[in-house]
Short mmCIF file of C-alpha atoms and ligand atoms in Angstrom, two decimals:
data_model
loop_
_atom_site.label_atom_id
_atom_site.label_comp_id
_atom_site.label_asym_id
_atom_site.label_seq_id
_atom_site.Cartn_x
_atom_site.Cartn_y
_atom_site.Cartn_z
CA UNK A 26 307.83 -6.62 109.27
CA UNK A 27 307.16 -10.23 110.22
CA UNK A 28 303.60 -11.43 109.94
CA UNK A 29 301.61 -12.15 113.12
CA UNK A 30 298.84 -14.75 113.12
CA UNK A 31 295.47 -13.36 114.20
CA UNK A 32 295.28 -15.65 117.22
CA UNK A 33 298.56 -14.15 118.50
CA UNK A 34 297.64 -10.59 117.53
CA UNK A 35 294.61 -10.77 119.82
CA UNK A 36 296.94 -10.86 122.82
CA UNK A 37 299.28 -8.06 121.72
CA UNK A 38 297.40 -4.99 122.94
CA UNK A 39 299.44 -1.83 122.45
CA UNK A 40 301.83 -3.43 119.95
CA UNK A 41 302.08 -2.79 116.23
CA UNK A 42 301.57 -5.91 114.14
CA UNK A 43 301.22 -7.04 110.53
CA UNK A 44 298.25 -9.35 109.92
CA UNK A 45 297.38 -10.94 106.58
CA UNK A 46 294.28 -12.73 105.42
CA UNK A 47 290.91 -12.72 103.67
CA UNK A 48 288.24 -10.06 104.10
CA UNK A 49 285.61 -12.05 105.95
CA UNK A 50 283.21 -9.17 106.38
CA UNK A 51 283.04 -5.54 105.43
CA UNK A 52 280.81 -2.84 106.88
CA UNK A 53 280.89 0.70 105.69
CA UNK A 54 279.14 3.66 107.26
CA UNK A 55 279.47 7.40 106.86
CA UNK A 56 282.36 7.85 109.26
CA UNK A 57 283.68 4.35 109.81
CA UNK A 58 284.71 1.23 107.89
CA UNK A 59 284.93 -2.09 109.69
CA UNK A 60 286.77 -4.99 108.09
CA UNK A 61 286.87 -8.44 109.61
CA UNK A 62 290.12 -10.09 108.58
CA UNK A 63 290.32 -13.89 108.74
CA UNK A 64 293.39 -16.07 108.60
CA UNK A 65 293.67 -19.77 109.36
CA UNK A 66 293.92 -19.05 113.11
CA UNK A 67 290.98 -16.69 113.62
CA UNK A 68 289.30 -13.34 112.94
CA UNK A 69 290.08 -9.81 113.99
CA UNK A 70 288.36 -6.48 113.41
CA UNK A 71 290.16 -3.69 111.57
CA UNK A 72 288.58 -0.37 112.53
CA UNK A 73 289.08 2.58 110.20
CA UNK A 74 288.02 6.06 111.17
CA UNK A 75 287.60 7.68 107.76
CA UNK A 76 288.39 11.17 108.97
CA UNK A 77 291.86 10.06 109.99
CA UNK A 78 292.63 8.65 106.53
CA UNK A 79 291.16 11.05 103.96
CA UNK A 80 293.48 9.65 101.27
CA UNK A 81 292.16 6.08 101.69
CA UNK A 82 288.77 6.67 100.01
CA UNK A 83 289.77 4.94 96.79
CA UNK A 84 291.70 2.17 98.54
CA UNK A 85 288.75 1.30 100.78
CA UNK A 86 286.28 1.46 97.89
CA UNK A 87 288.37 -1.16 96.09
CA UNK A 88 288.28 -3.71 98.91
CA UNK A 89 285.65 -6.38 98.33
CA UNK A 90 284.56 -9.37 100.39
CA UNK A 91 287.09 -12.26 100.16
CA UNK A 92 289.90 -9.99 98.92
CA UNK A 93 293.27 -10.74 100.47
CA UNK A 94 294.79 -7.86 102.42
CA UNK A 95 297.81 -7.08 104.61
CA UNK A 96 297.25 -4.68 107.47
CA UNK A 97 299.82 -3.03 109.70
CA UNK A 98 298.53 -1.31 112.77
CA UNK A 99 298.24 -1.08 116.50
CA UNK A 100 296.30 -3.62 118.49
CA UNK A 101 293.77 -1.80 120.62
CA UNK A 102 291.56 -3.13 123.33
CA UNK A 103 287.95 -1.98 122.94
CA UNK A 104 285.07 -3.46 124.91
CA UNK A 105 282.59 -2.62 122.15
CA UNK A 106 284.28 -4.95 119.70
CA UNK A 107 282.56 -8.35 119.71
CA UNK A 108 285.56 -10.30 118.47
CA UNK A 109 287.58 -10.71 121.64
CA UNK A 110 287.30 -7.03 122.66
CA UNK A 111 290.25 -6.23 120.40
CA UNK A 112 290.66 -4.29 117.15
CA UNK A 113 293.48 -3.13 114.92
CA UNK A 114 293.79 0.57 114.14
CA UNK A 115 295.57 0.42 110.81
CA UNK A 116 298.47 2.63 109.76
CA UNK A 117 298.76 0.86 106.43
CA UNK A 118 296.53 -1.40 104.32
CA UNK A 119 297.81 -3.24 101.27
CA UNK A 120 295.51 -5.13 98.93
CA UNK A 121 297.31 -8.31 97.81
CA UNK A 122 294.46 -9.63 95.68
CA UNK A 123 291.03 -8.25 94.84
CA UNK A 124 288.14 -10.73 94.79
CA UNK A 125 285.41 -10.44 92.19
CA UNK A 126 281.80 -10.88 93.31
CA UNK A 127 281.57 -14.48 94.53
CA UNK A 128 279.85 -16.96 92.17
CA UNK A 129 278.37 -18.99 95.06
CA UNK A 130 276.56 -18.33 98.32
CA UNK A 131 278.34 -20.35 100.97
CA UNK A 132 275.54 -19.76 103.44
CA UNK A 133 271.98 -18.51 103.23
CA UNK A 134 271.81 -14.75 103.77
CA UNK A 135 268.61 -13.62 105.49
CA UNK A 136 266.57 -10.82 103.90
CA UNK A 137 267.20 -7.23 105.00
CA UNK A 138 265.10 -4.12 104.42
CA UNK A 139 266.94 -3.45 101.19
CA UNK A 140 267.86 -6.93 99.96
CA UNK A 141 266.00 -10.17 99.30
CA UNK A 142 267.02 -13.37 101.03
CA UNK A 143 269.86 -15.25 99.30
CA UNK A 144 269.58 -19.04 99.22
CA UNK A 145 272.63 -21.16 99.90
CA UNK A 146 274.14 -22.64 96.74
CA UNK A 147 273.78 -26.40 96.35
CA UNK A 148 276.73 -28.62 97.24
CA UNK A 149 277.36 -29.29 93.53
CA UNK A 150 277.52 -25.56 92.78
CA UNK A 151 279.80 -25.10 95.76
CA UNK A 152 282.11 -27.89 94.60
CA UNK A 153 282.51 -26.05 91.27
CA UNK A 154 284.17 -23.35 93.38
CA UNK A 155 285.37 -25.57 96.20
CA UNK A 156 288.34 -23.37 97.08
CA UNK A 157 285.91 -20.55 97.93
CA UNK A 158 283.62 -22.92 99.80
CA UNK A 159 286.55 -24.23 101.82
CA UNK A 160 287.18 -20.77 103.33
CA UNK A 161 284.36 -21.18 105.86
CA UNK A 162 285.04 -21.82 109.55
CA UNK A 163 283.18 -25.14 109.33
CA UNK A 164 285.20 -26.46 106.42
CA UNK A 165 288.50 -25.38 107.85
CA UNK A 166 287.62 -27.05 111.15
CA UNK A 167 286.66 -30.21 109.23
CA UNK A 168 290.15 -30.55 107.78
CA UNK A 169 291.81 -29.78 111.08
CA UNK A 170 289.75 -32.57 112.58
CA UNK A 171 290.65 -34.92 109.71
CA UNK A 172 294.32 -34.11 110.20
CA UNK A 173 294.02 -35.05 113.86
CA UNK A 174 292.06 -38.22 113.06
CA UNK A 175 294.73 -39.54 110.73
CA UNK A 176 297.60 -38.31 112.85
CA UNK A 177 296.32 -39.84 116.05
CA UNK A 178 295.81 -43.20 114.34
CA UNK A 179 299.33 -42.92 112.97
CA UNK A 180 300.64 -42.10 116.45
CA UNK A 181 298.77 -45.04 117.98
CA UNK A 182 300.25 -47.45 115.47
CA UNK A 183 303.79 -46.10 115.59
CA UNK A 184 303.71 -46.54 119.36
CA UNK A 185 302.83 -50.20 118.73
CA UNK A 186 305.69 -50.88 116.40
CA UNK A 187 303.88 -50.53 113.07
CA UNK A 188 305.74 -49.37 109.96
CA UNK A 189 304.19 -46.99 107.45
CA UNK A 190 304.45 -48.16 103.85
CA UNK A 191 303.53 -46.69 100.48
CA UNK A 192 302.30 -49.15 97.88
CA UNK A 193 301.79 -48.57 94.16
CA UNK A 194 298.46 -47.32 92.91
CA UNK A 195 299.16 -48.35 89.32
CA UNK A 196 298.78 -52.09 89.27
CA UNK A 197 298.55 -54.96 86.82
CA UNK A 198 295.42 -56.64 88.23
CA UNK A 199 292.22 -55.76 90.06
CA UNK A 200 292.77 -55.97 93.82
CA UNK A 201 289.17 -56.34 95.01
CA UNK A 202 286.74 -57.19 92.25
CA UNK A 203 287.18 -57.08 88.50
CA UNK A 204 283.96 -55.12 88.00
CA UNK A 205 284.77 -51.96 89.88
CA UNK A 206 288.23 -51.24 88.55
CA UNK A 207 289.43 -48.30 86.46
CA UNK A 208 291.64 -49.32 83.55
CA UNK A 209 294.24 -46.85 82.27
CA UNK A 210 296.57 -46.96 79.30
CA UNK A 211 300.00 -48.07 80.36
CA UNK A 212 302.23 -47.75 77.31
CA UNK A 213 301.29 -50.74 75.14
CA UNK A 214 299.03 -52.43 77.69
CA UNK A 215 296.43 -51.83 80.38
CA UNK A 216 297.08 -50.98 83.99
CA UNK A 217 294.52 -50.57 86.76
CA UNK A 218 294.08 -48.04 89.54
CA UNK A 219 294.39 -49.79 92.89
CA UNK A 220 291.03 -50.53 94.53
CA UNK A 221 292.84 -51.30 97.77
CA UNK A 222 296.41 -51.85 98.97
CA UNK A 223 295.22 -55.34 99.91
CA UNK A 224 297.72 -57.43 97.96
CA UNK A 225 300.69 -55.32 98.99
CA UNK A 226 299.72 -55.14 102.64
CA UNK A 227 299.87 -58.92 102.56
CA UNK A 228 303.13 -58.88 100.63
CA UNK A 229 304.58 -56.90 103.54
CA UNK A 230 303.53 -59.74 105.85
CA UNK A 231 305.31 -62.24 103.56
CA UNK A 232 308.31 -59.87 103.76
CA UNK A 233 308.37 -60.27 107.53
CA UNK A 234 307.40 -56.64 108.29
CA UNK A 235 304.85 -58.01 110.84
CA UNK A 236 302.92 -54.74 111.38
CA UNK A 237 302.26 -52.16 108.71
CA UNK A 238 299.80 -49.43 107.81
CA UNK A 239 299.24 -47.17 104.88
CA UNK A 240 297.04 -44.19 104.21
CA UNK A 241 296.49 -43.27 100.60
CA UNK A 242 294.13 -43.03 97.63
CA UNK A 243 291.77 -45.84 96.75
CA UNK A 244 289.90 -45.98 93.43
CA UNK A 245 286.53 -47.62 92.79
CA UNK A 246 284.76 -47.58 89.43
CA UNK A 247 281.35 -47.69 91.10
CA UNK A 248 278.54 -45.79 89.44
CA UNK A 249 276.88 -45.07 92.78
CA UNK A 250 275.08 -41.85 93.49
CA UNK A 251 274.66 -42.16 97.24
CA UNK A 252 275.74 -39.89 100.07
CA UNK A 253 278.55 -42.27 101.03
CA UNK A 254 280.12 -43.48 97.77
CA UNK A 255 282.87 -41.84 95.79
CA UNK A 256 285.14 -43.06 93.01
CA UNK A 257 288.32 -41.98 94.80
CA UNK A 258 288.70 -41.90 98.55
CA UNK A 259 291.37 -41.97 101.20
CA UNK A 260 291.86 -45.33 102.80
CA UNK A 261 293.54 -46.12 106.10
CA UNK A 262 294.70 -49.71 105.90
CA UNK A 263 296.64 -51.92 108.21
CA UNK A 264 297.87 -55.49 108.45
CA UNK A 265 299.48 -57.48 111.25
CA UNK A 266 301.11 -60.88 111.59
CA UNK A 267 300.98 -63.70 114.13
CA UNK A 268 297.35 -63.22 115.05
CA UNK A 269 295.41 -66.11 116.57
CA UNK A 270 292.11 -65.19 115.00
CA UNK A 271 290.14 -62.34 113.47
CA UNK A 272 289.30 -61.29 117.04
CA UNK A 273 292.82 -59.90 117.40
CA UNK A 274 292.17 -57.65 114.41
CA UNK A 275 288.85 -56.46 115.82
CA UNK A 276 290.45 -55.75 119.18
CA UNK A 277 293.14 -53.64 117.60
CA UNK A 278 290.57 -51.71 115.61
CA UNK A 279 288.38 -50.89 118.60
CA UNK A 280 291.42 -49.72 120.56
CA UNK A 281 292.59 -47.60 117.64
CA UNK A 282 289.22 -45.93 117.14
CA UNK A 283 288.70 -45.32 120.84
CA UNK A 284 292.11 -43.68 121.04
CA UNK A 285 291.47 -41.54 117.97
CA UNK A 286 288.00 -40.41 119.05
CA UNK A 287 289.25 -39.48 122.50
CA UNK A 288 291.86 -37.20 120.93
CA UNK A 289 289.27 -35.63 118.62
CA UNK A 290 286.88 -35.20 121.53
CA UNK A 291 289.48 -33.58 123.76
CA UNK A 292 290.91 -31.23 121.16
CA UNK A 293 287.92 -30.31 118.98
CA UNK A 294 284.82 -31.60 120.84
CA UNK A 295 283.62 -28.12 121.80
CA UNK A 296 284.19 -26.58 118.38
CA UNK A 297 282.51 -29.51 116.61
CA UNK A 298 279.48 -29.05 118.84
CA UNK A 299 279.40 -25.34 118.17
CA UNK A 300 279.85 -25.44 114.38
CA UNK A 301 278.30 -28.81 113.45
CA UNK A 302 275.91 -29.34 116.39
CA UNK A 303 277.31 -32.83 116.82
CA UNK A 304 278.54 -34.53 119.97
CA UNK A 305 281.80 -36.47 119.72
CA UNK A 306 281.18 -39.62 121.71
CA UNK A 307 284.24 -41.52 122.88
CA UNK A 308 283.31 -45.22 122.63
CA UNK A 309 284.20 -47.87 125.16
CA UNK A 310 285.82 -51.12 124.10
CA UNK A 311 284.91 -53.89 123.53
CA UNK A 312 282.46 -52.93 120.78
CA UNK A 313 279.38 -55.16 120.43
CA UNK A 314 279.55 -57.98 117.89
CA UNK A 315 276.59 -59.55 116.09
CA UNK A 316 276.39 -62.38 113.65
CA UNK A 317 274.44 -61.44 110.48
CA UNK A 318 271.85 -64.11 111.21
CA UNK A 319 271.20 -62.80 114.72
CA UNK A 320 271.19 -59.24 113.45
CA UNK A 321 268.47 -59.97 110.89
CA UNK A 322 266.46 -61.80 113.52
CA UNK A 323 266.73 -58.89 115.92
CA UNK A 324 265.89 -56.29 113.26
CA UNK A 325 262.77 -58.24 112.31
CA UNK A 326 261.70 -58.77 115.90
CA UNK A 327 262.38 -55.23 117.10
CA UNK A 328 261.54 -53.12 114.05
CA UNK A 329 259.66 -55.43 111.69
CA UNK A 330 262.34 -55.49 108.99
CA UNK A 331 261.65 -58.35 106.59
CA UNK A 332 264.50 -59.32 104.25
CA UNK A 333 264.27 -62.12 101.65
CA UNK A 334 266.32 -65.18 102.65
CA UNK A 335 268.60 -64.94 99.60
CA UNK A 336 269.77 -61.45 100.63
CA UNK A 337 270.74 -62.44 104.14
CA UNK A 338 274.32 -63.40 103.30
CA UNK A 339 275.16 -59.70 103.16
CA UNK A 340 274.01 -56.60 105.02
CA UNK A 341 271.41 -54.67 103.01
CA UNK A 342 271.61 -50.88 103.06
CA UNK A 343 268.37 -50.66 105.00
CA UNK A 344 269.55 -53.18 107.58
CA UNK A 345 272.86 -51.35 107.86
CA UNK A 346 271.08 -48.10 108.64
CA UNK A 347 268.69 -49.76 111.11
CA UNK A 348 271.55 -51.48 112.89
CA UNK A 349 272.49 -48.10 114.37
CA UNK A 350 269.24 -47.96 116.33
CA UNK A 351 269.71 -51.54 117.44
CA UNK A 352 273.32 -50.95 118.50
CA UNK A 353 272.22 -47.97 120.55
CA UNK A 354 269.17 -49.57 122.13
CA UNK A 355 270.62 -53.02 122.74
CA UNK A 356 274.22 -52.15 123.59
CA UNK A 357 274.34 -48.37 124.16
CA UNK A 358 276.96 -48.21 121.40
CA UNK A 359 277.36 -46.23 118.20
CA UNK A 360 279.52 -49.04 116.81
CA UNK A 361 278.60 -52.56 115.80
CA UNK A 362 280.85 -55.31 114.47
CA UNK A 363 278.98 -57.61 112.10
CA UNK A 364 280.31 -61.09 111.36
CA UNK A 365 279.02 -64.20 109.57
CA UNK A 366 278.92 -62.95 105.96
CA UNK A 367 278.45 -65.59 103.30
CA UNK A 368 281.32 -66.91 101.19
CA UNK A 369 279.69 -65.50 98.03
CA UNK A 370 279.81 -61.99 99.44
CA UNK A 371 283.38 -62.04 100.68
CA UNK A 372 286.67 -61.95 98.79
CA UNK A 373 288.66 -65.11 98.16
CA UNK A 374 291.50 -64.05 100.46
CA UNK A 375 289.43 -64.25 103.66
CA UNK A 376 290.29 -67.28 105.75
CA UNK A 377 287.37 -69.67 106.29
CA UNK A 378 286.67 -71.76 109.38
CA UNK A 379 285.99 -75.51 109.41
CA UNK A 380 282.34 -74.82 108.48
CA UNK A 381 283.45 -72.70 105.54
CA UNK A 382 282.47 -69.36 107.13
CA UNK A 383 284.70 -66.40 106.18
CA UNK A 384 286.65 -65.08 109.16
CA UNK A 385 285.90 -61.46 108.44
CA UNK A 386 283.74 -58.62 109.67
CA UNK A 387 282.39 -55.19 108.82
CA UNK A 388 282.35 -52.39 111.36
CA UNK A 389 279.25 -50.21 111.24
CA UNK A 390 279.37 -46.75 112.82
CA UNK A 391 276.19 -44.68 113.11
CA UNK A 392 274.55 -47.03 110.60
CA UNK A 393 277.23 -46.88 107.87
CA UNK A 394 279.99 -49.38 107.09
CA UNK A 395 283.39 -47.85 107.79
CA UNK A 396 285.58 -50.95 107.69
CA UNK A 397 286.01 -54.40 106.28
CA UNK A 398 288.51 -56.59 108.07
CA UNK A 399 289.50 -60.26 108.23
CA UNK A 400 291.99 -62.91 109.03
CA UNK A 401 293.57 -63.79 105.67
CA UNK A 402 294.20 -67.19 104.22
CA UNK A 403 297.99 -67.51 104.29
CA UNK A 404 298.26 -71.18 103.23
CA UNK A 405 299.21 -71.25 99.57
CA UNK A 406 297.24 -74.30 98.44
CA UNK A 407 294.02 -73.29 100.16
CA UNK A 408 294.32 -69.70 98.96
CA UNK A 409 294.89 -70.84 95.40
CA UNK A 410 291.81 -73.05 95.58
CA UNK A 411 289.69 -70.21 96.96
CA UNK A 412 290.88 -67.90 94.18
CA UNK A 413 290.03 -70.51 91.55
CA UNK A 414 286.57 -71.00 93.01
CA UNK A 415 285.93 -67.30 92.44
CA UNK A 416 287.13 -67.61 88.86
CA UNK A 417 290.39 -65.76 89.46
CA UNK A 418 293.34 -67.19 87.64
CA UNK A 419 296.25 -65.50 85.94
CA UNK A 420 295.33 -62.09 87.36
CA UNK A 421 296.21 -63.09 90.88
CA UNK A 422 299.11 -65.42 90.04
CA UNK A 423 301.68 -62.82 91.16
CA UNK A 424 299.83 -62.39 94.46
CA UNK A 425 299.67 -66.12 95.12
CA UNK A 426 303.46 -66.24 94.82
CA UNK A 427 303.66 -64.18 98.05
CA UNK A 428 302.49 -67.24 99.97
CA UNK A 429 304.78 -69.86 98.47
CA UNK A 430 307.97 -69.07 100.30
CA UNK A 431 306.84 -68.71 103.89
CA UNK A 432 304.20 -66.36 105.24
CA UNK A 433 302.99 -65.88 108.82
CA UNK A 434 299.30 -66.01 109.73
CA UNK A 435 297.94 -62.48 109.50
CA UNK A 436 294.95 -60.20 109.20
CA UNK A 437 294.01 -56.58 108.85
CA UNK A 438 291.40 -54.07 107.87
CA UNK A 439 290.68 -51.05 105.70
CA UNK A 440 288.97 -47.90 106.99
CA UNK A 441 287.42 -45.17 104.86
CA UNK A 442 288.76 -41.82 106.09
CA UNK A 443 286.15 -39.77 104.19
CA UNK A 444 283.31 -41.85 105.56
CA UNK A 445 284.60 -41.41 109.07
CA UNK A 446 284.86 -37.64 108.65
CA UNK A 447 281.37 -37.58 107.21
CA UNK A 448 279.89 -39.58 110.09
CA UNK A 449 281.76 -37.69 112.77
CA UNK A 450 280.43 -34.33 111.57
CA UNK A 451 277.09 -35.50 110.19
CA UNK A 452 277.60 -34.25 106.63
CA UNK A 453 277.44 -36.00 103.25
CA UNK A 454 280.52 -37.49 101.61
CA UNK A 455 280.62 -34.65 99.10
CA UNK A 456 280.86 -32.16 101.96
CA UNK A 457 283.42 -34.23 103.82
CA UNK A 458 286.00 -34.48 101.03
CA UNK A 459 288.55 -31.86 100.09
CA UNK A 460 287.45 -32.47 96.52
CA UNK A 461 284.78 -35.03 95.72
CA UNK A 462 285.13 -37.42 92.82
CA UNK A 463 282.06 -39.20 91.48
CA UNK A 464 280.78 -40.68 88.22
CA UNK A 465 279.91 -37.19 86.96
CA UNK A 466 282.68 -35.21 88.62
CA UNK A 467 286.31 -34.85 87.54
CA UNK A 468 286.77 -31.11 88.10
CA UNK A 469 288.02 -28.84 89.55
P1 LIG B 515 286.26 -52.43 101.45
O1 LIG B 515 286.00 -52.61 100.02
O2 LIG B 515 285.11 -52.73 102.38
O3 LIG B 515 287.45 -53.35 101.94
O4 LIG B 515 286.76 -50.95 101.72
C1 LIG B 515 287.20 -50.55 102.99
C2 LIG B 515 286.48 -49.28 103.45
O5 LIG B 515 286.67 -48.24 102.49
C3 LIG B 515 285.52 -47.41 102.45
N1 LIG B 515 284.93 -47.42 101.10
C4 LIG B 515 284.44 -46.34 100.46
N2 LIG B 515 284.38 -45.05 100.82
C5 LIG B 515 283.86 -44.19 99.94
N3 LIG B 515 283.41 -44.53 98.71
C6 LIG B 515 283.46 -45.82 98.30
N4 LIG B 515 283.05 -46.14 97.08
C7 LIG B 515 284.00 -46.79 99.19
N5 LIG B 515 284.21 -48.12 99.11
C8 LIG B 515 284.78 -48.48 100.28
C9 LIG B 515 284.54 -47.95 103.47
C10 LIG B 515 284.96 -49.40 103.53
O6 LIG B 515 284.56 -50.01 104.73
N6 LIG B 515 290.70 -54.77 101.13
C11 LIG B 515 289.54 -54.53 101.97
C12 LIG B 515 289.94 -54.11 103.36
C13 LIG B 515 290.65 -55.18 104.15
O7 LIG B 515 290.10 -56.31 104.23
O8 LIG B 515 291.70 -54.89 104.74
C14 LIG B 515 288.68 -53.46 101.34
O9 LIG B 515 289.11 -52.70 100.49
O10 LIG B 515 284.76 -47.26 104.68
#
């Protein structure tokens, strides 16, 4: 018999169906056994009247929580059943896989008369058994939402004539900064794990592709133990040619994010509110823009934040967090573009204006940086000089070649997909990733 998904079975009253999934809940009483079966589309109650199946005693005793079962039976409408007023009266139950007692508590279990309260396992304990942790409704919704986030951005870009490319992650030189790069053995020499598709996005511009994007793994050898850093994350990067200034890049980004968040809001807004208690707010473009200097002034004036002068060329973590309040109170926005970073704090490939200011920005959402973007320096001589100033020589020689034989003016940005998921659902980065990687974590 062909399998029916639970969501479809709920509408098939009177029909006999085969449903397959995990045992989400199990309740046994003297005369009845109730099993809640969960598949990726929903949950349905299996109602077993013990008297009708005297030979099932052993079978039922062997079914544990989280076991995988296949049930054939008639769909019955029953107003007493909480789950959609529908149950399955099974004619056959097959146990595909028996689950041992679970090693983690995915949720806190309140005390009952007979049992003490069970505390929820920590996120690190849950990551040890992430596949079990991922079975919850919340986690499965999270990855549905992430699928839609990436897919809607892809759709937006494809509609605007972008090409999707796939660049190598094994590279011969650090792509962002020499300090945060993982070196790996590559036969008789060293290779590095790409910290960004930066160089190759720009190579695509030199190749005349004009508009490209890529989503893929990004590696950072950062020993950070924060709730927003990881050593491997998923980046969503794009690059486009023939821009007039960095403003064109910012405009594209705000349109892209508005489009994506509208889709997420429309499709999953209700469920996100129900399971994560978080409102999906569709932003309105244009997003507010503040120069770092003005931002520090405002943060000091409004909230008394005092930052030493020498730190003002970059956004401190505290200022970044506080900027959320400012963005909301001053502009009624969850997003804030920040510009005016100092040359020391920005990579050599950012174009600089006549005053020497890098033509780049960071986008802060809910007080956390989600993007760096910029117009790039496409003029070979100037780019070479900027690289030399930062002490980069041979390492970037291959990259500089991209600009020797004709290259249009261009710019782009890189978005952190895990950070966006985390901020959208108000969870930590460890919770937001399929499988977190950090300085102390390489398994499972
Ligand atoms: P940047 O280094 O700012 O820029 O990275 C882009 C975005 O990637 C995310 N991100 C991270 N997420 C989780 N853990 C980390 N350790 C981490 N580091 C960065 C953030 C960040 O905004 N080449 C440029 C982009 C460009 O100019 O196109 C770059 O890589 O969301």
